[in-house]
Every structure is written in structure tokens, then in C-alpha cells.
Amino acid sequence: MRARTAIETIGVVGAGTMGNGIAQVAATAGYDVVMRDIEQAFVDRGFESIEDSLSRFVSKDKLTGEEKREAIDRIEGTTDIEALAGCDIVIEAAVEKMDVKRSIFEELDAVVDDDVVLATNTSTLSVTSIAAATDRPELVVGIHFMNPVPIMDGVEVVVGERTADAVVSLAHELSAALGKETWESDDKPGFVTNRILIPWINEGIRAYDEGVATKEDIDRGMKLGTNVPMGPLELADHIGLDICLDASETLHRELGDRYMPAYLLKRKVEAGDLGKKTGRGFYEY
């Protein structure tokens, strides 16, 4: 099955942090976008986030007001999955749950044309397993954007067991057209980034829980000592502690005890303190 290579309209499934970020960068790059979520309230919040983000770019003279309006006008919000039927590629950015993603891909497989590539923004789950929910596994690829999508330059291209070479090339080319640089990973748990990043975050949480240092000094020490822009606790808050826990549990299940989630991470998620998005995580916002 040959993949469509002429991309004019990009579908995005999910209007949350990752989904609206992907929609924003695609629209800013000149593509028409269909952003779909399951409730209109989620779609509306997605547009609010895009509006706020683009306004910050305007205030920093990285966009003009006209460019901001044009980008927003290129995005169609919807709760109807059938609205994705005319897209040339669809990127899924739903919650990090395998059953949810497989269900979405099964639906998409029935909605879009047979030559349309289906991409997943999963950060840890098997692209091969997601692809198996479709009749086009060779047209399924991982396009894993980094958070926050409008700011971060990188995209991880993940190659499933049956992903066609032409689809891998398309993922790299589209990412470049969106202003991103890419690296490639085989479909192994956590890929490159989260296989290394999640244990780093967990160890930062354990160090704090065990009284090695204050959370501020742990983050300050890692920023000054390793030249990263955020320390592990601050970064966990920005990612979302629930997302960090999901990733940790996936890696623990697949790779063993060295990926066991920190106890304090579980406790924070149980308390509903999920980080920046809830106003409280390891820090208050």
C-alpha cells in the first residue's frame, strides 16, 4: 500500500496539551488543520491554549498579529471523527492508554482514505501494537513531539515492526516542514527520550522524598550541573505527574524493576496534584 505524500490538511486527534500544540505548529507552518476531541469543552480549551500561546509569540515579535489570526483561521475544531475524512495525514495525541489509542486507530482506519498515514504521538507505548488495530500497519508511524510542542525543536520518529520506509521518510520530512529536527528510534519501550528521561525524573523524586536536598536545590543542582533547562521535579510538573506515572508504569512493566515509579510520584497523582495543569504538583502555580 502506497502512502499519500502530498500533505495539505493535517488531522489531530486530541485537543489537550500535546494535541493543541501540534495543531498550532501545523497551522503556523501553513497547513490546514482539523483538531478533534470527544467533547466540545475540550476543543474550546484547546483553542484557548492556542490563542494564549500565539499571543506570547506576538508579544515577543516572533509572529505578527496577522500571522496569528491566519494560523487560528486554519484550524477547524470538531467532536466528529468523520470530519477527519478529508485529511492527508492524522496525528493522534490522546491519553497514554493502549486501549484508547487502539480504539481511535480502529476508528480512523475506517474513516480516512486507504493511502493516508496514521501517526501516534505516544511517548512510551508500542507503535506496532497500535498499528495492529488497523488494516494499514505499514502506514502507521510514531511522530513523538516534545512538550511544549510550539517551543521544543525535537521530534522522535518511531518505526514500528511493519512501518514502511516511505512512511518513515514522510514522518521526517513533515517534521522538518513543521520546523522540527528529528531523530529515529526502533519500537522499543520508551524509545530514546523516555527510556532515559523517566528514570531521571523518578530518581529526582526519590532524592527529594529521601531528604537528599530540597526540591529547589535538586532542580537547581541539575540545571547548573548538567546544563538542562529544567530540573527533574520542575519538568515533571510541566509534563504532568499523571503522564509521568503512566510512562513509568509502562516502562516498569516492559523493562523491569529499574523503572519502578517513585512512591511519592504515585502519592501525588492519588492526591490529584498533577503539576502545572492542576495548579499544584511539586510546586504551586
mmCIF file of C-alpha atoms in Angstrom:
data_model
loop_
_atom_site.group_PDB
_atom_site.id
_atom_site.type_symbol
_atom_site.label_atom_id
_atom_site.label_comp_id
_atom_site.label_asym_id
_atom_site.label_seq_id
_atom_site.Cartn_x
_atom_site.Cartn_y
_atom_site.Cartn_z
ATOM 1 C CA MET A 1 0.000 0.000 0.000
ATOM 2 C CA ARG A 2 1.488 3.330 -1.075
ATOM 3 C CA ALA A 3 1.313 6.289 1.305
ATOM 4 C CA ARG A 4 -0.024 9.679 0.322
ATOM 5 C CA THR A 5 2.853 12.169 0.225
ATOM 6 C CA ALA A 6 1.125 15.434 -0.723
ATOM 7 C CA ILE A 7 0.127 16.896 2.638
ATOM 8 C CA GLU A 8 -2.187 19.914 2.778
ATOM 9 C CA THR A 9 -4.542 19.095 5.650
ATOM 10 C CA ILE A 10 -3.373 17.565 8.931
ATOM 11 C CA GLY A 11 -5.773 15.902 11.334
ATOM 12 C CA VAL A 12 -5.040 15.959 15.053
ATOM 13 C CA VAL A 13 -6.891 13.678 17.470
ATOM 14 C CA GLY A 14 -6.863 15.275 20.902
ATOM 15 C CA ALA A 15 -7.045 18.963 21.826
ATOM 16 C CA GLY A 16 -5.112 18.712 25.083
ATOM 17 C CA THR A 17 -1.609 19.984 25.764
ATOM 18 C CA MET A 18 0.078 17.923 23.059
ATOM 19 C CA GLY A 19 -2.774 17.963 20.557
ATOM 20 C CA ASN A 20 -3.338 21.722 20.573
ATOM 21 C CA GLY A 21 0.425 22.249 20.412
ATOM 22 C CA ILE A 22 0.676 20.052 17.313
ATOM 23 C CA ALA A 23 -2.314 21.840 15.773
ATOM 24 C CA GLN A 24 -0.666 25.185 16.465
ATOM 25 C CA VAL A 25 2.679 24.376 14.860
ATOM 26 C CA ALA A 26 0.968 22.805 11.856
ATOM 27 C CA ALA A 27 -1.274 25.833 11.317
ATOM 28 C CA THR A 28 1.619 28.248 11.843
ATOM 29 C CA ALA A 29 3.559 26.316 9.189
ATOM 30 C CA GLY A 30 0.738 26.927 6.718
ATOM 31 C CA TYR A 31 -1.201 23.667 6.876
ATOM 32 C CA ASP A 32 -4.958 23.397 7.276
ATOM 33 C CA VAL A 33 -5.762 21.529 10.485
ATOM 34 C CA VAL A 34 -8.735 19.564 11.793
ATOM 35 C CA MET A 35 -8.458 19.252 15.587
ATOM 36 C CA ARG A 36 -10.847 16.697 17.054
ATOM 37 C CA ASP A 37 -11.680 15.791 20.638
ATOM 38 C CA ILE A 38 -14.538 13.906 22.267
ATOM 39 C CA GLU A 39 -16.180 16.923 23.946
ATOM 40 C CA GLN A 40 -16.686 20.489 22.740
ATOM 41 C CA ALA A 41 -15.355 21.809 26.059
ATOM 42 C CA PHE A 42 -12.018 20.096 25.342
ATOM 43 C CA VAL A 43 -11.938 21.599 21.851
ATOM 44 C CA ASP A 44 -12.700 25.051 23.254
ATOM 45 C CA ARG A 45 -9.925 24.757 25.832
ATOM 46 C CA GLY A 46 -7.581 23.690 23.071
ATOM 47 C CA PHE A 47 -8.337 26.864 21.144
ATOM 48 C CA GLU A 48 -7.845 28.946 24.289
ATOM 49 C CA SER A 49 -4.384 27.426 24.743
ATOM 50 C CA ILE A 50 -3.503 28.087 21.113
ATOM 51 C CA GLU A 51 -4.703 31.694 21.407
ATOM 52 C CA ASP A 52 -2.606 32.237 24.547
ATOM 53 C CA SER A 53 0.475 30.612 23.035
ATOM 54 C CA LEU A 54 0.292 32.555 19.785
ATOM 55 C CA SER A 55 -0.259 35.790 21.719
ATOM 56 C CA ARG A 56 3.018 35.174 23.546
ATOM 57 C CA PHE A 57 4.774 34.717 20.207
ATOM 58 C CA VAL A 58 3.302 38.030 19.029
ATOM 59 C CA SER A 59 4.413 39.801 22.210
ATOM 60 C CA LYS A 60 7.954 38.538 21.597
ATOM 61 C CA ASP A 61 7.856 39.710 17.944
ATOM 62 C CA LYS A 62 8.132 36.136 16.671
ATOM 63 C CA LEU A 63 4.778 36.437 14.881
ATOM 64 C CA THR A 64 2.679 39.332 13.659
ATOM 65 C CA GLY A 65 -0.909 39.775 14.714
ATOM 66 C CA GLU A 66 -1.985 38.949 11.171
ATOM 67 C CA GLU A 67 0.032 35.712 11.175
ATOM 68 C CA LYS A 68 -1.603 34.765 14.458
ATOM 69 C CA ARG A 69 -5.109 35.310 13.047
ATOM 70 C CA GLU A 70 -4.262 33.372 9.889
ATOM 71 C CA ALA A 71 -2.970 30.421 11.915
ATOM 72 C CA ILE A 72 -6.103 30.257 14.073
ATOM 73 C CA ASP A 73 -8.302 30.523 10.981
ATOM 74 C CA ARG A 74 -6.593 27.443 9.516
ATOM 75 C CA ILE A 75 -7.753 25.274 12.438
ATOM 76 C CA GLU A 76 -11.162 23.624 12.414
ATOM 77 C CA GLY A 77 -12.324 22.265 15.766
ATOM 78 C CA THR A 78 -14.719 19.346 15.924
ATOM 79 C CA THR A 79 -16.051 16.467 18.014
ATOM 80 C CA ASP A 80 -16.942 14.434 14.915
ATOM 81 C CA ILE A 81 -14.326 11.874 13.892
ATOM 82 C CA GLU A 82 -15.854 11.826 10.409
ATOM 83 C CA ALA A 83 -14.528 15.383 9.973
ATOM 84 C CA LEU A 84 -11.058 13.827 9.639
ATOM 85 C CA ALA A 85 -12.077 12.005 6.448
ATOM 86 C CA GLY A 86 -10.519 14.611 4.166
ATOM 87 C CA CYS A 87 -7.149 14.815 5.955
ATOM 88 C CA ASP A 88 -3.905 13.816 4.248
ATOM 89 C CA ILE A 89 -2.337 12.569 7.495
ATOM 90 C CA VAL A 90 -3.745 12.170 11.005
ATOM 91 C CA ILE A 91 -1.671 12.513 14.186
ATOM 92 C CA GLU A 92 -3.174 11.003 17.333
ATOM 93 C CA ALA A 93 -2.392 12.766 20.618
ATOM 94 C CA ALA A 94 -4.884 11.172 23.010
ATOM 95 C CA VAL A 95 -4.260 9.901 26.537
ATOM 96 C CA GLU A 96 -1.410 7.446 27.036
ATOM 97 C CA LYS A 97 -3.617 4.359 27.314
ATOM 98 C CA MET A 98 -3.207 1.486 24.861
ATOM 99 C CA ASP A 99 -6.899 0.568 24.729
ATOM 100 C CA VAL A 100 -7.845 4.177 23.983
ATOM 101 C CA LYS A 101 -5.258 4.524 21.239
ATOM 102 C CA ARG A 102 -6.140 1.219 19.584
ATOM 103 C CA SER A 103 -9.810 2.173 19.595
ATOM 104 C CA ILE A 104 -9.027 5.527 17.979
ATOM 105 C CA PHE A 105 -6.850 3.924 15.303
ATOM 106 C CA GLU A 106 -9.533 1.380 14.522
ATOM 107 C CA GLU A 107 -11.999 4.235 14.007
ATOM 108 C CA LEU A 108 -9.547 6.277 11.942
ATOM 109 C CA ASP A 109 -8.787 3.283 9.734
ATOM 110 C CA ALA A 110 -12.435 3.169 8.736
ATOM 111 C CA VAL A 111 -12.765 6.945 8.240
ATOM 112 C CA VAL A 112 -9.768 8.130 6.200
ATOM 113 C CA ASP A 113 -8.688 7.106 2.698
ATOM 114 C CA ASP A 114 -6.602 3.978 2.298
ATOM 115 C CA ASP A 115 -3.396 5.863 1.432
ATOM 116 C CA VAL A 116 -3.477 8.190 4.470
ATOM 117 C CA VAL A 117 -0.715 7.773 7.068
ATOM 118 C CA LEU A 118 -1.822 7.442 10.692
ATOM 119 C CA ALA A 119 0.720 8.679 13.238
ATOM 120 C CA THR A 120 0.764 8.357 17.013
ATOM 121 C CA ASN A 121 2.315 10.831 19.418
ATOM 122 C CA THR A 122 2.733 8.096 22.044
ATOM 123 C CA SER A 123 5.690 8.602 24.354
ATOM 124 C CA THR A 124 6.137 5.008 25.558
ATOM 125 C CA LEU A 125 3.552 2.623 24.061
ATOM 126 C CA SER A 126 4.203 0.153 21.257
ATOM 127 C CA VAL A 127 3.629 1.637 17.807
ATOM 128 C CA THR A 128 3.445 -1.910 16.472
ATOM 129 C CA SER A 129 0.583 -2.785 18.816
ATOM 130 C CA ILE A 130 -1.276 0.424 17.970
ATOM 131 C CA ALA A 131 -0.802 -0.265 14.249
ATOM 132 C CA ALA A 132 -2.216 -3.776 14.632
ATOM 133 C CA ALA A 133 -5.636 -2.243 15.334
ATOM 134 C CA THR A 134 -5.726 -1.142 11.669
ATOM 135 C CA ASP A 135 -5.679 -2.756 8.239
ATOM 136 C CA ARG A 136 -2.748 -0.493 7.265
ATOM 137 C CA PRO A 137 0.084 -1.243 9.740
ATOM 138 C CA GLU A 138 2.666 -0.306 7.129
ATOM 139 C CA LEU A 139 1.174 3.226 7.102
ATOM 140 C CA VAL A 140 1.383 3.691 10.889
ATOM 141 C CA VAL A 141 4.364 5.503 12.447
ATOM 142 C CA GLY A 142 5.293 7.227 15.669
ATOM 143 C CA ILE A 143 5.737 11.004 15.470
ATOM 144 C CA HIS A 144 6.541 11.882 19.076
ATOM 145 C CA PHE A 145 6.621 15.626 19.687
ATOM 146 C CA MET A 146 8.298 17.089 22.748
ATOM 147 C CA ASN A 147 6.406 19.215 25.283
ATOM 148 C CA PRO A 148 5.723 22.142 24.911
ATOM 149 C CA VAL A 149 5.317 21.473 21.199
ATOM 150 C CA PRO A 150 5.480 25.124 19.985
ATOM 151 C CA ILE A 151 8.786 25.664 21.842
ATOM 152 C CA MET A 152 10.701 22.402 21.624
ATOM 153 C CA ASP A 153 12.668 21.755 18.446
ATOM 154 C CA GLY A 154 12.732 17.951 18.526
ATOM 155 C CA VAL A 155 10.550 15.155 17.183
ATOM 156 C CA GLU A 156 11.193 11.451 17.725
ATOM 157 C CA VAL A 157 10.256 9.279 14.743
ATOM 158 C CA VAL A 158 9.416 5.759 15.915
ATOM 159 C CA VAL A 159 9.496 2.853 13.461
ATOM 160 C CA GLY A 160 7.003 0.056 14.068
ATOM 161 C CA GLU A 161 7.563 -3.553 13.066
ATOM 162 C CA ARG A 162 5.733 -3.087 9.762
ATOM 163 C CA THR A 163 6.166 0.661 9.148
ATOM 164 C CA ALA A 164 7.132 1.210 5.501
ATOM 165 C CA ASP A 165 10.390 3.022 4.715
ATOM 166 C CA ALA A 166 8.483 5.630 2.704
ATOM 167 C CA VAL A 167 6.307 6.389 5.740
ATOM 168 C CA VAL A 168 9.379 6.836 7.938
ATOM 169 C CA SER A 169 10.756 9.284 5.365
ATOM 170 C CA LEU A 170 7.425 11.132 5.272
ATOM 171 C CA ALA A 171 7.491 11.485 9.079
ATOM 172 C CA HIS A 172 10.953 13.048 8.949
ATOM 173 C CA GLU A 173 10.001 15.340 6.060
ATOM 174 C CA LEU A 174 6.759 16.530 7.644
ATOM 175 C CA SER A 175 8.502 17.192 10.953
ATOM 176 C CA ALA A 176 11.104 19.295 9.119
ATOM 177 C CA ALA A 177 8.305 21.211 7.376
ATOM 178 C CA LEU A 178 6.914 21.986 10.848
ATOM 179 C CA GLY A 179 10.262 23.453 11.840
ATOM 180 C CA LYS A 180 11.427 20.454 13.869
ATOM 181 C CA GLU A 181 14.615 18.396 13.932
ATOM 182 C CA THR A 182 14.263 14.637 14.175
ATOM 183 C CA TRP A 183 15.930 11.513 15.463
ATOM 184 C CA GLU A 184 14.804 7.951 14.900
ATOM 185 C CA SER A 185 14.054 5.119 17.300
ATOM 186 C CA ASP A 186 13.137 1.490 16.953
ATOM 187 C CA ASP A 187 9.841 0.496 18.568
ATOM 188 C CA LYS A 188 11.309 -0.405 21.959
ATOM 189 C CA PRO A 189 9.694 0.648 25.295
ATOM 190 C CA GLY A 190 10.208 4.347 25.969
ATOM 191 C CA PHE A 191 12.064 4.834 22.685
ATOM 192 C CA VAL A 192 15.124 7.078 23.149
ATOM 193 C CA THR A 193 13.815 10.001 25.160
ATOM 194 C CA ASN A 194 11.576 8.497 27.818
ATOM 195 C CA ARG A 195 13.676 5.381 28.290
ATOM 196 C CA ILE A 196 16.343 7.758 29.637
ATOM 197 C CA LEU A 197 14.237 10.703 30.870
ATOM 198 C CA ILE A 198 11.693 8.884 33.050
ATOM 199 C CA PRO A 199 14.303 7.196 35.305
ATOM 200 C CA TRP A 200 15.996 10.600 35.673
ATOM 201 C CA ILE A 201 12.714 12.163 36.831
ATOM 202 C CA ASN A 202 11.990 9.248 39.164
ATOM 203 C CA GLU A 203 15.426 9.458 40.763
ATOM 204 C CA GLY A 204 14.970 13.191 41.296
ATOM 205 C CA ILE A 205 11.664 12.478 43.053
ATOM 206 C CA ARG A 206 13.270 9.751 45.192
ATOM 207 C CA ALA A 207 16.133 12.075 46.150
ATOM 208 C CA TYR A 208 13.607 14.670 47.315
ATOM 209 C CA ASP A 209 11.474 12.103 49.154
ATOM 210 C CA GLU A 210 14.557 10.724 50.924
ATOM 211 C CA GLY A 211 15.681 14.164 52.070
ATOM 212 C CA VAL A 212 18.837 14.434 49.953
ATOM 213 C CA ALA A 213 18.034 18.090 49.280
ATOM 214 C CA THR A 214 15.126 20.484 48.909
ATOM 215 C CA LYS A 215 13.200 20.293 45.664
ATOM 216 C CA GLU A 216 14.597 23.703 44.727
ATOM 217 C CA ASP A 217 18.191 22.563 45.266
ATOM 218 C CA ILE A 218 17.661 19.306 43.385
ATOM 219 C CA ASP A 219 16.360 21.245 40.386
ATOM 220 C CA ARG A 220 18.986 23.976 40.722
ATOM 221 C CA GLY A 221 21.773 21.431 41.034
ATOM 222 C CA MET A 222 20.726 19.577 37.894
ATOM 223 C CA LYS A 223 20.286 22.786 35.892
ATOM 224 C CA LEU A 224 23.641 24.240 36.920
ATOM 225 C CA GLY A 225 25.458 20.924 36.992
ATOM 226 C CA THR A 226 24.259 19.430 33.712
ATOM 227 C CA ASN A 227 23.060 22.484 31.734
ATOM 228 C CA VAL A 228 19.475 21.260 31.337
ATOM 229 C CA PRO A 229 16.748 23.947 31.169
ATOM 230 C CA MET A 230 14.623 22.335 33.920
ATOM 231 C CA GLY A 231 15.388 20.069 36.845
ATOM 232 C CA PRO A 232 13.536 16.755 37.266
ATOM 233 C CA LEU A 233 10.819 17.954 39.639
ATOM 234 C CA GLU A 234 10.039 21.105 37.691
ATOM 235 C CA LEU A 235 9.987 19.132 34.456
ATOM 236 C CA ALA A 236 7.680 16.504 35.952
ATOM 237 C CA ASP A 237 5.233 19.259 36.906
ATOM 238 C CA HIS A 238 5.299 20.630 33.374
ATOM 239 C CA ILE A 239 4.811 17.216 31.762
ATOM 240 C CA GLY A 240 2.054 16.237 34.210
ATOM 241 C CA LEU A 241 2.645 13.845 37.089
ATOM 242 C CA ASP A 242 -0.081 11.519 35.850
ATOM 243 C CA ILE A 243 1.649 11.272 32.483
ATOM 244 C CA CYS A 244 4.987 10.609 34.192
ATOM 245 C CA LEU A 245 3.372 7.868 36.255
ATOM 246 C CA ASP A 246 1.754 6.247 33.199
ATOM 247 C CA ALA A 247 5.115 6.263 31.415
ATOM 248 C CA SER A 248 6.878 4.855 34.480
ATOM 249 C CA GLU A 249 4.364 2.053 34.840
ATOM 250 C CA THR A 250 4.650 1.138 31.165
ATOM 251 C CA LEU A 251 8.442 1.002 31.366
ATOM 252 C CA HIS A 252 8.326 -0.910 34.656
ATOM 253 C CA ARG A 253 6.017 -3.485 33.113
ATOM 254 C CA GLU A 254 8.149 -3.858 29.994
ATOM 255 C CA LEU A 255 11.691 -3.463 31.342
ATOM 256 C CA GLY A 256 11.633 -4.441 34.993
ATOM 257 C CA ASP A 257 12.286 -3.003 38.427
ATOM 258 C CA ARG A 258 14.867 -0.398 37.444
ATOM 259 C CA TYR A 259 11.895 1.577 36.078
ATOM 260 C CA MET A 260 9.700 1.235 39.187
ATOM 261 C CA PRO A 261 7.784 4.512 39.779
ATOM 262 C CA ALA A 262 8.837 6.541 42.805
ATOM 263 C CA TYR A 263 6.418 6.184 45.716
ATOM 264 C CA LEU A 264 6.000 9.958 46.065
ATOM 265 C CA LEU A 265 5.040 10.202 42.385
ATOM 266 C CA LYS A 266 2.191 7.739 42.974
ATOM 267 C CA ARG A 267 1.110 9.602 46.104
ATOM 268 C CA LYS A 268 0.995 12.960 44.310
ATOM 269 C CA VAL A 269 -1.147 11.512 41.494
ATOM 270 C CA GLU A 270 -3.505 9.868 44.003
ATOM 271 C CA ALA A 271 -3.915 13.282 45.668
ATOM 272 C CA GLY A 272 -4.792 14.896 42.342
ATOM 273 C CA ASP A 273 -1.684 17.102 42.411
ATOM 274 C CA LEU A 274 -0.715 16.605 38.783
ATOM 275 C CA GLY A 275 1.583 19.598 38.267
ATOM 276 C CA LYS A 276 1.157 22.817 36.395
ATOM 277 C CA LYS A 277 -2.162 21.836 34.800
ATOM 278 C CA THR A 278 -3.860 21.480 38.211
ATOM 279 C CA GLY A 279 -2.013 24.361 39.878
ATOM 280 C CA ARG A 280 -0.104 22.122 42.256
ATOM 281 C CA GLY A 281 2.491 19.375 41.896
ATOM 282 C CA PHE A 282 5.887 19.570 43.484
ATOM 283 C CA TYR A 283 5.488 23.359 43.139
ATOM 284 C CA GLU A 284 2.462 25.645 43.161
ATOM 285 C CA TYR A 285 1.390 27.583 40.063
#
